[in-house]
XYZ file of C-alpha atoms in Angstrom:
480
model
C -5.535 -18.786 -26.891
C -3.002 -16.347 -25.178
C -4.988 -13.431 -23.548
C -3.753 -9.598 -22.752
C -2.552 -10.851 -19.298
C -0.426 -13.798 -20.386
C 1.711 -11.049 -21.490
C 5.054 -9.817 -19.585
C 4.723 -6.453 -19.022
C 7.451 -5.798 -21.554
C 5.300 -7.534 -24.525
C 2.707 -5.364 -23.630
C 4.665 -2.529 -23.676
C 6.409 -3.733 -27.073
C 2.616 -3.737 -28.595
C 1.745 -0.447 -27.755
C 4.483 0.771 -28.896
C 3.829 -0.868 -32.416
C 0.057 0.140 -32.193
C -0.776 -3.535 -31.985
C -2.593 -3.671 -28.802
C -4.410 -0.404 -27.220
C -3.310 0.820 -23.819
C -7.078 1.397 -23.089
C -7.738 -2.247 -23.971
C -5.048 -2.862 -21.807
C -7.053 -1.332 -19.123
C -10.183 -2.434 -19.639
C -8.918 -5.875 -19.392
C -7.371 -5.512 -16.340
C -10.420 -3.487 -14.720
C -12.978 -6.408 -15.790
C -10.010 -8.921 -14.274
C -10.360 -6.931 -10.644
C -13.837 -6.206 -10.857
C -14.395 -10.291 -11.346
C -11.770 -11.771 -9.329
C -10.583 -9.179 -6.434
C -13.156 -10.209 -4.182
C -11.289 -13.708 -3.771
C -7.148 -12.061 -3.450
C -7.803 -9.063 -1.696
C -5.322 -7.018 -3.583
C -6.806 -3.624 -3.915
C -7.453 -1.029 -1.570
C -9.151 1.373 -3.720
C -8.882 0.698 -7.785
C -8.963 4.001 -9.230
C -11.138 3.141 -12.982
C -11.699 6.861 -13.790
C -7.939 8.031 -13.268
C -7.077 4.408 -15.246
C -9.252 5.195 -18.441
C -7.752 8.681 -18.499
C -4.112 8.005 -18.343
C -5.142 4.892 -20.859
C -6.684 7.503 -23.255
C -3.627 10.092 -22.943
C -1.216 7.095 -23.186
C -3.241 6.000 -26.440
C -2.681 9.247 -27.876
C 1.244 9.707 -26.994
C 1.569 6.462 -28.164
C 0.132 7.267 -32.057
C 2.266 10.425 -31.958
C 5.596 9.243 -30.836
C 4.774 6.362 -34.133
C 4.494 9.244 -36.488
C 7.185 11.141 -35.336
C 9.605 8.625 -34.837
C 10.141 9.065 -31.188
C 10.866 6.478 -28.371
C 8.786 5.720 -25.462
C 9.786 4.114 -21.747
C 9.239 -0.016 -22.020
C 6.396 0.699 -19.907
C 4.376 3.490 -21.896
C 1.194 2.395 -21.607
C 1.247 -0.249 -18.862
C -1.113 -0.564 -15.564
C 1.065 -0.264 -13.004
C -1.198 -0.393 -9.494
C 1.228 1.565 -6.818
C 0.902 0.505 -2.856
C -1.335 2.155 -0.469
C 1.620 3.113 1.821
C 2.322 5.542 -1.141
C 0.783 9.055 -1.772
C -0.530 9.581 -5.456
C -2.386 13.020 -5.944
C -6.418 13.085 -5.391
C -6.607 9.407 -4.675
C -7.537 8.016 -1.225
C -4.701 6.752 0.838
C -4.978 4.855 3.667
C -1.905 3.654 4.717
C -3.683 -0.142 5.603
C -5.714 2.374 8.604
C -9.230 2.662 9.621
C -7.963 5.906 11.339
C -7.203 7.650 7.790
C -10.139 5.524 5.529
C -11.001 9.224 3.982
C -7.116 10.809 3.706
C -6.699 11.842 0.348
C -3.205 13.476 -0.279
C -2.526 16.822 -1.894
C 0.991 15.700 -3.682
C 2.605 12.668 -5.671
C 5.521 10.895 -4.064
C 8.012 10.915 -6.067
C 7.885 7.299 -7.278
C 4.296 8.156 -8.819
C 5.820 11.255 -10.696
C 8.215 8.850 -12.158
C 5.234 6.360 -13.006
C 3.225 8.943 -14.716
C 6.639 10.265 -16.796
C 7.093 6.521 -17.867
C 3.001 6.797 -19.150
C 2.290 4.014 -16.679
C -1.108 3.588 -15.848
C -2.820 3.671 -12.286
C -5.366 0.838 -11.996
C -5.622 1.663 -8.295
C -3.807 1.083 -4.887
C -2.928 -2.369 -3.705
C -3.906 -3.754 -0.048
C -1.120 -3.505 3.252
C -1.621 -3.584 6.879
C -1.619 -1.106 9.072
C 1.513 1.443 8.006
C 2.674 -1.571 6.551
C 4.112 -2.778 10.316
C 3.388 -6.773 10.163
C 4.667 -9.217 7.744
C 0.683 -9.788 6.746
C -1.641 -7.705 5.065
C -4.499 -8.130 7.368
C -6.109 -4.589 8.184
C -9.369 -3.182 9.171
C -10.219 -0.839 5.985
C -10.147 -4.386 3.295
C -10.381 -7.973 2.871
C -7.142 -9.791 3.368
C -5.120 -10.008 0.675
C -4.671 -14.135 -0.288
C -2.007 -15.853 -2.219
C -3.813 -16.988 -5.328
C -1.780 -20.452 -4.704
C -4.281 -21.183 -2.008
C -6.721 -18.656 -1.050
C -6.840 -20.098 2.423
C -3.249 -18.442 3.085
C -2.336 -15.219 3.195
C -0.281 -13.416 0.743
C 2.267 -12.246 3.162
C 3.196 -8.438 3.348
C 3.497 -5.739 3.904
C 3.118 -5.455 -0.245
C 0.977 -8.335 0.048
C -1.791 -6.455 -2.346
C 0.838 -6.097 -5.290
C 1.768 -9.723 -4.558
C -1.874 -11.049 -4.974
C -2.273 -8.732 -7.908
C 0.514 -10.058 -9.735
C 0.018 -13.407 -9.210
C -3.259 -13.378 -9.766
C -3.335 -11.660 -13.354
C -4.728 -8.284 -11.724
C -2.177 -6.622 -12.551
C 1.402 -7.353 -14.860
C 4.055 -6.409 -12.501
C 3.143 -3.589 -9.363
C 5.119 -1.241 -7.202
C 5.747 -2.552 -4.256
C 7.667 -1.196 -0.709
C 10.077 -3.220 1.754
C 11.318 -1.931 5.132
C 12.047 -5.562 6.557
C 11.245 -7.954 3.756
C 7.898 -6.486 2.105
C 8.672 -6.941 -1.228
C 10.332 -9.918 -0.956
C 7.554 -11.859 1.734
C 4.962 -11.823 -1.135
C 7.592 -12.340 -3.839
C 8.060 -15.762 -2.059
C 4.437 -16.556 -0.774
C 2.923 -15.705 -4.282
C 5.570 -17.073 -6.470
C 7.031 -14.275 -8.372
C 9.975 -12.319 -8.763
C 10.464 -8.987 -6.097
C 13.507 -6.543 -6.039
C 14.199 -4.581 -2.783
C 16.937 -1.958 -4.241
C 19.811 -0.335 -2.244
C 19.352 1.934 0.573
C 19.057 5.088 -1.797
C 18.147 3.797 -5.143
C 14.397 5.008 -5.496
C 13.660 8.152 -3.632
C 11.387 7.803 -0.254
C 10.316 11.873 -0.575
C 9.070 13.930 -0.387
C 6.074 13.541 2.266
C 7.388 10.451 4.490
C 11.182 9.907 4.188
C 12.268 6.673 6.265
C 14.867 8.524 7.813
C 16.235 5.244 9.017
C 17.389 4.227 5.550
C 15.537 0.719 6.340
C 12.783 1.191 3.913
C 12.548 1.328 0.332
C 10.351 1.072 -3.068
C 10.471 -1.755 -5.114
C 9.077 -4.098 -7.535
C 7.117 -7.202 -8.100
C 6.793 -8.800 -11.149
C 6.393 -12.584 -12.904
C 9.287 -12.019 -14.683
C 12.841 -10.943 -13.778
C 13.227 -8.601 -17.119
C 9.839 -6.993 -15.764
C 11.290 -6.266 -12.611
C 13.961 -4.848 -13.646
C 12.434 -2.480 -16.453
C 9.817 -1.073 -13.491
C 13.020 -0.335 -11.423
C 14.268 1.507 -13.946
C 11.639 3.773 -14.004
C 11.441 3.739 -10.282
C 15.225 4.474 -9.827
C 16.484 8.239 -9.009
C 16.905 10.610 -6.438
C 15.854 13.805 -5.660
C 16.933 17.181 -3.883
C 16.892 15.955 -0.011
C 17.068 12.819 -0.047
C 18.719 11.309 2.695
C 20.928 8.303 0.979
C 21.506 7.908 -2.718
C 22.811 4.550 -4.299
C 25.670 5.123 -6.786
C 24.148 5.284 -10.426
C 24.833 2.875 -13.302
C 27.238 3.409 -16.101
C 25.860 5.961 -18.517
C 23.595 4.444 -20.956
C 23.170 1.360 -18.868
C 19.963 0.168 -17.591
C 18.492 -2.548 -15.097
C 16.458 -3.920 -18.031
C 19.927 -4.221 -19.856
C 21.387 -6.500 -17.199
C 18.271 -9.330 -17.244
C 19.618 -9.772 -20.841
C 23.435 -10.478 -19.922
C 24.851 -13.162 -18.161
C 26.790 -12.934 -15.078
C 30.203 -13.586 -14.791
C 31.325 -16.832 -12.680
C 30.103 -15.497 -9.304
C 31.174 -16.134 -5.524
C 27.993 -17.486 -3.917
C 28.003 -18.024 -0.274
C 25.287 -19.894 1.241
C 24.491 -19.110 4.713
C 23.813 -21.704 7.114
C 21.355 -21.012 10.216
C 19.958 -17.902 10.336
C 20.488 -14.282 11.526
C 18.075 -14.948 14.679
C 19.731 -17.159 17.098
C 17.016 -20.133 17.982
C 14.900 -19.860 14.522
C 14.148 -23.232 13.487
C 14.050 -23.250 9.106
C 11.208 -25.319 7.572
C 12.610 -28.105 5.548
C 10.512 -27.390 2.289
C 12.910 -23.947 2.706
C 15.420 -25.562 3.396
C 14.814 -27.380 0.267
C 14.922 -24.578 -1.969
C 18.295 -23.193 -0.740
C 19.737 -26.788 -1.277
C 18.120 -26.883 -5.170
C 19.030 -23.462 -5.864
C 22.357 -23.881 -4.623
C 22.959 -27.146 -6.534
C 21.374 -24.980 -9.747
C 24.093 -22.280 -8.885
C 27.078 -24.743 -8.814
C 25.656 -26.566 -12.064
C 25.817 -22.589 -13.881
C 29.518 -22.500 -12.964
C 29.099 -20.305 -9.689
C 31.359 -21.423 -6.763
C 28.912 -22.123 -3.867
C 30.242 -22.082 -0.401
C 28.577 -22.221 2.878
C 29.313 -19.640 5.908
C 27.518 -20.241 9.672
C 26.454 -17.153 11.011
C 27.505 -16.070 14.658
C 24.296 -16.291 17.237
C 23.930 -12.773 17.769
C 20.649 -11.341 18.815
C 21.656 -7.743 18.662
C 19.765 -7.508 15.040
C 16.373 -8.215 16.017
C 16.672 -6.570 19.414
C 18.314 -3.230 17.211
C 15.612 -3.633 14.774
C 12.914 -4.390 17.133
C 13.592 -0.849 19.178
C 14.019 1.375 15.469
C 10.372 -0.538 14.357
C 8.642 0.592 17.434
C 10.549 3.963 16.956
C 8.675 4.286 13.940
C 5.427 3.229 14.410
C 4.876 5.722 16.851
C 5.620 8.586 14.932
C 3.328 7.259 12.151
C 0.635 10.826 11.742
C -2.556 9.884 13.132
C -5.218 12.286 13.260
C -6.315 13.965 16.342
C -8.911 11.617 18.250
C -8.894 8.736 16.039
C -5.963 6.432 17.873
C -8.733 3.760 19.010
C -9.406 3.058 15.069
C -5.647 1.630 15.261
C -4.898 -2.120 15.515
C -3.697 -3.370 18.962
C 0.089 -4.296 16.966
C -0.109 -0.956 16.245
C -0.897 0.939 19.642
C 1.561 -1.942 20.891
C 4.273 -0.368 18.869
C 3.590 2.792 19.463
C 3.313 3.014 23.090
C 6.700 0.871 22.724
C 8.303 3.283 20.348
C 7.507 6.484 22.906
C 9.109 4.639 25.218
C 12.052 4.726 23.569
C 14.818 6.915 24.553
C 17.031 9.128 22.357
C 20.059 7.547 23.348
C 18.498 3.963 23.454
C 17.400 4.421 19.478
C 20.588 5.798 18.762
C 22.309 2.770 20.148
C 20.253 0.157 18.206
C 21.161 2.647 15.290
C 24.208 2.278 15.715
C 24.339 -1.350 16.058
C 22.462 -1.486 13.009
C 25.174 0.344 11.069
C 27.710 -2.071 12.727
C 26.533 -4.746 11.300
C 26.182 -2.944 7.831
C 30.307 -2.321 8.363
C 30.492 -6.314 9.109
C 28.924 -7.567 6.475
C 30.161 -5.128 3.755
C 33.885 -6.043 4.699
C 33.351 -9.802 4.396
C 31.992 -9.268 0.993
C 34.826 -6.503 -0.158
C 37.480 -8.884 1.525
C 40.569 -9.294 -0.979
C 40.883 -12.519 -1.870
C 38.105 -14.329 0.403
C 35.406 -11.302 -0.371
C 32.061 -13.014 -1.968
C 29.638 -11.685 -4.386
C 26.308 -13.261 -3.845
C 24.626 -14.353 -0.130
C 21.904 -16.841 -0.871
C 19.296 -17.855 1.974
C 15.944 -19.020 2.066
C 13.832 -16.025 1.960
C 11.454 -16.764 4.723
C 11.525 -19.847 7.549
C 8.145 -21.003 6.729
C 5.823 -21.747 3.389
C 2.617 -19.375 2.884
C 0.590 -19.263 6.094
C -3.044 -19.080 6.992
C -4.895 -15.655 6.497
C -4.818 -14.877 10.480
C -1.943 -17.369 11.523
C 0.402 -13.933 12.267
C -2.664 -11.415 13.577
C -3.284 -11.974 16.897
C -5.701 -9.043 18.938
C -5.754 -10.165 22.082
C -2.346 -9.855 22.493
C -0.527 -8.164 20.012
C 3.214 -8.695 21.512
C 3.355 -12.074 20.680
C 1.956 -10.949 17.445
C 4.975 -9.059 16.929
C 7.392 -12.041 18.547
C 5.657 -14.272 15.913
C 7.008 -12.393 13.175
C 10.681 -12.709 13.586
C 10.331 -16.746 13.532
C 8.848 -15.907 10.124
C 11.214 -13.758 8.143
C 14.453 -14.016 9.691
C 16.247 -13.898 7.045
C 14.899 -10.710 5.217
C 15.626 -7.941 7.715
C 18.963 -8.045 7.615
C 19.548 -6.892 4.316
C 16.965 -3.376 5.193
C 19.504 -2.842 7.938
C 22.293 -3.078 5.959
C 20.918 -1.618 3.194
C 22.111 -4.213 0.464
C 20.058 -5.161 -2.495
C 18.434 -8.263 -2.433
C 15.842 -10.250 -4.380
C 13.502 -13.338 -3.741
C 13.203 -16.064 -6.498
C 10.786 -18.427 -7.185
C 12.064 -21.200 -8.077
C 10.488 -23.600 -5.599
C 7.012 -24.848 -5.514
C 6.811 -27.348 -2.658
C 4.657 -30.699 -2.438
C 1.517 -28.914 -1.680
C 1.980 -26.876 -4.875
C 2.889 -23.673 -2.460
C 5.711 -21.994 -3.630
C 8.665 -21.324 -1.535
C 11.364 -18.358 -2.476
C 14.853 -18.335 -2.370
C 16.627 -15.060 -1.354
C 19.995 -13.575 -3.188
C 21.457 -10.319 -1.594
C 24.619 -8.797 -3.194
C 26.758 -5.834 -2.594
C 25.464 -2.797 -1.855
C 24.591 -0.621 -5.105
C 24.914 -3.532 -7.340
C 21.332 -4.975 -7.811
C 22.844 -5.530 -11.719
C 24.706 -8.613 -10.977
C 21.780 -9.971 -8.733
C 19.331 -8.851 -11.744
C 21.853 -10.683 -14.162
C 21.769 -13.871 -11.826
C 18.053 -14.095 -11.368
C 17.885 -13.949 -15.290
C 19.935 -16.706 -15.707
C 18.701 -19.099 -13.247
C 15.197 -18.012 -14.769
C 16.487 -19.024 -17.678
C 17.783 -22.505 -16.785
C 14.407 -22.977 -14.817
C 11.931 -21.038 -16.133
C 8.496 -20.139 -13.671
C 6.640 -17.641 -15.094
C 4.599 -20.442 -16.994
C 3.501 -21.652 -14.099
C 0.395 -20.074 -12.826
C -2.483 -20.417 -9.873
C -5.354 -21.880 -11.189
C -7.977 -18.624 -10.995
C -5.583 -17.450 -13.621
């Protein structure tokens, strides 16, 4: 028998609309789900059951009103939506992944939660990162470490690795999530679901800790791609002082609108090597780009493959703006020694850094963005679609990337990893990571699509379809 978490978050939504399930149900079910089976993923950071039952209760209510008066609701009235604890949400602890701010507990809601509470989302809690979500892990001091439910011996990735192990684990039906160098999309792939990293300006950073970079954004991790898409849709917006903003959708459009439709015949290039000169590609990755490139071609997309240049200046660029901002991170007064060593690594690295030495590796950040935006606006050559794998290597062992006693090669370790996903924060495209690999060892193994930027609806439109044709949300860890 199908229970309350078998459900997409858009059937869920669909029944409380029609009165047929009970948002406080809703909750309940999901609290007993985290209280039982937490323990084992590490996805939560604090889980927030008071605040939950409340927002259930006042979504209940809305939810009986808007049926007698005839009113809509958002998709999502009514939902448990757990938001990362990189993110500020009003009177609820947040730790940023540090032991040096275990009792912070912010004043204000970023703006991403004020949009959650409009859509009458419910807050089961905040999910697990590391330390100001820096490594590709989610291996802190303040919580256990968050664990793929594929294989609890290997870690879910990060730095959204909480919402990953959430989702995948049935704590949760889809979660906010946050990528400044692959964070959505590093659990999307490790846990086997479906993660969105949006344009550089399509969900507002404000108004307490704007990336002023433009390499970091909110995004979303669900099982589904129509999930995905309906939380970025909420999610989606700017506000007055924001730094970037991503050009809007047609009136009356939405995200959700685009899982339903089918692309047009699509320009997909495939590219070979990777971004990091002297990265050598796993071959159950490999394998994924080759199926989902022959399951592109067989949908009537024209495939093509382009080498990349070797070029270090990206990691050494991105390497000198990541130590930049670790090290202006806020840490209380007297409280630096509760930091990780990567993290007083990075810092002491990033106030190293000159102003004209992080303006450079801006700069050659933005070059690149220039680079790759011509090749795909190019008349007559241009391309649509990039596909790569999304990471180098299948799920790794909780504490294969963490490394105290020395935490630069920590931080060298990482590029090997994920070279593939940074490029698209520093050029600010949208990209997405689909699961449509599991590999022998029943570990599944994402597949990355980036398009042009501002146009996450094609890439939306494209996931749906090869969702469609090869369908994964059915397939589920065994805790489930």
């Amino acid at each position: 028998m199908a229970q309350l978490h078998d459900l997409t978050a858009l059937e869920q939504g669909e029944a409380v609309r029609a009165g047929r399930i009970s948002p406080v149900e809703l909750t309940e079910h999901y609290l007993e789900r985290i209280d039982r089976l937490d323990a084992a993923v590490g996805a939560f950071v604090t889980v927030t059951p008071e605040l939950a039952r409340k927002q259930a209760a006042d979504a209940e209510s809305e939810a009986a009103a808007a049926r007698r008066e005839g009113r809509p609701l958002s998709p999502l009235h009514g939902v448990p939506v757990p938001v990362k604890d990189l993110n500020f949400v009003a009177g609820v602890r947040c730790t940023l992944g540090s032991a040096a701010l275990a009792d912070h507990v912010p004043a204000v809601d970023d703006h991403v939660v004020t949009r959650l509470r409009a859509a009458g989302t419910v807050l089961l809690g905040k999910t697990n990162t590391p330390e100001f979500g820096l490594p590709a892990h989610t291996e802190n001091d303040v919580a256990p470490p968050a664990r793929t439910p594929w294989d609890l011996t290997r870690s879910a990735g990060g730095s959204s690795g909480g919402a990953g192990a959430a989702v995948a684990a049935g704590l949760a039906p889809l979660a906010h999530a946050s990528d400044g160098g692959g964070s959505v999309r590093i659990p999307a792939s490790v846990c086997g679901l479906f993660g969105i990293k949006p344009s550089r300006g399509r969900v507002s950073s404000g108004p307490a800790l704007h990336d002023v970079t433009g390499l970091s954004t909110s995004g979303t991790l669900a099982r589904t791609v129509a999930d995905a898409a309906a939380l970025l849709d909420v999610l989606a917006g700017t506000e007055p002082g924001d730094p970037y903003s991503a050009p809007p959708l047609p009136p009356g459009e939405t995200f959700a609108d685009h899982a339903r439709r089918a692309p047009r015949p699509l320009r997909v290039v495939r590219l070979t090597g990777t971004p990091v000169p002297g990265v050598k590609v796993h071959p159950d990755c490999l394998a994924a780009a080759d199926e989902a490139a022959a399951l592109l071609g067989g949908l009537g997309h024209e495939v093509e493959e382009l080498s990349l240049p070797d070029d270090p200046t990206l990691a050494e660029a991105f390497a000198r703006v990541w130590e930049v901002l670790a090290a202006v991170q806020p840490v209380p007064a007297g409280r630096e020694e509760l930091l990780t060593p990567l993290t007083r690594h990075l810092r002491e690295r990033g106030r190293a850094v000159g102003g004209p030495e992080f303006a450079r590796a801006m700069y050659a950040l933005r070059k690149l963005t220039q680079l790759v935006a011509d090749g795909l606006q190019a008349p007559g050559t241009g391309y649509d679609v990039l596909l790569t794998p999304t990471l180098a290597q299948p799920p790794l062992p909780v504490g294969a990337l963490r490394d105290d006693a020395d935490p630069a090669a920590e931080f060298a370790a990482l590029i090997p990893f994920l070279p593939f996903t940074p490029l698209f924060n520093a050029t600010g495209q949208p990209a997405v990571s689909v699961p449509l690999h599991w590999n022998a060892a029943g570990l599944p193994i994402g597949i990355q699509l980036a398009g042009r930027y501002g146009d996450e609806a094609t890439l939306i439109s494209l996931s749906a379809q090869l969702e469609s044709a090869k369908p994964w949300a059915g397939r589920r860890p065994s805790m489930w």
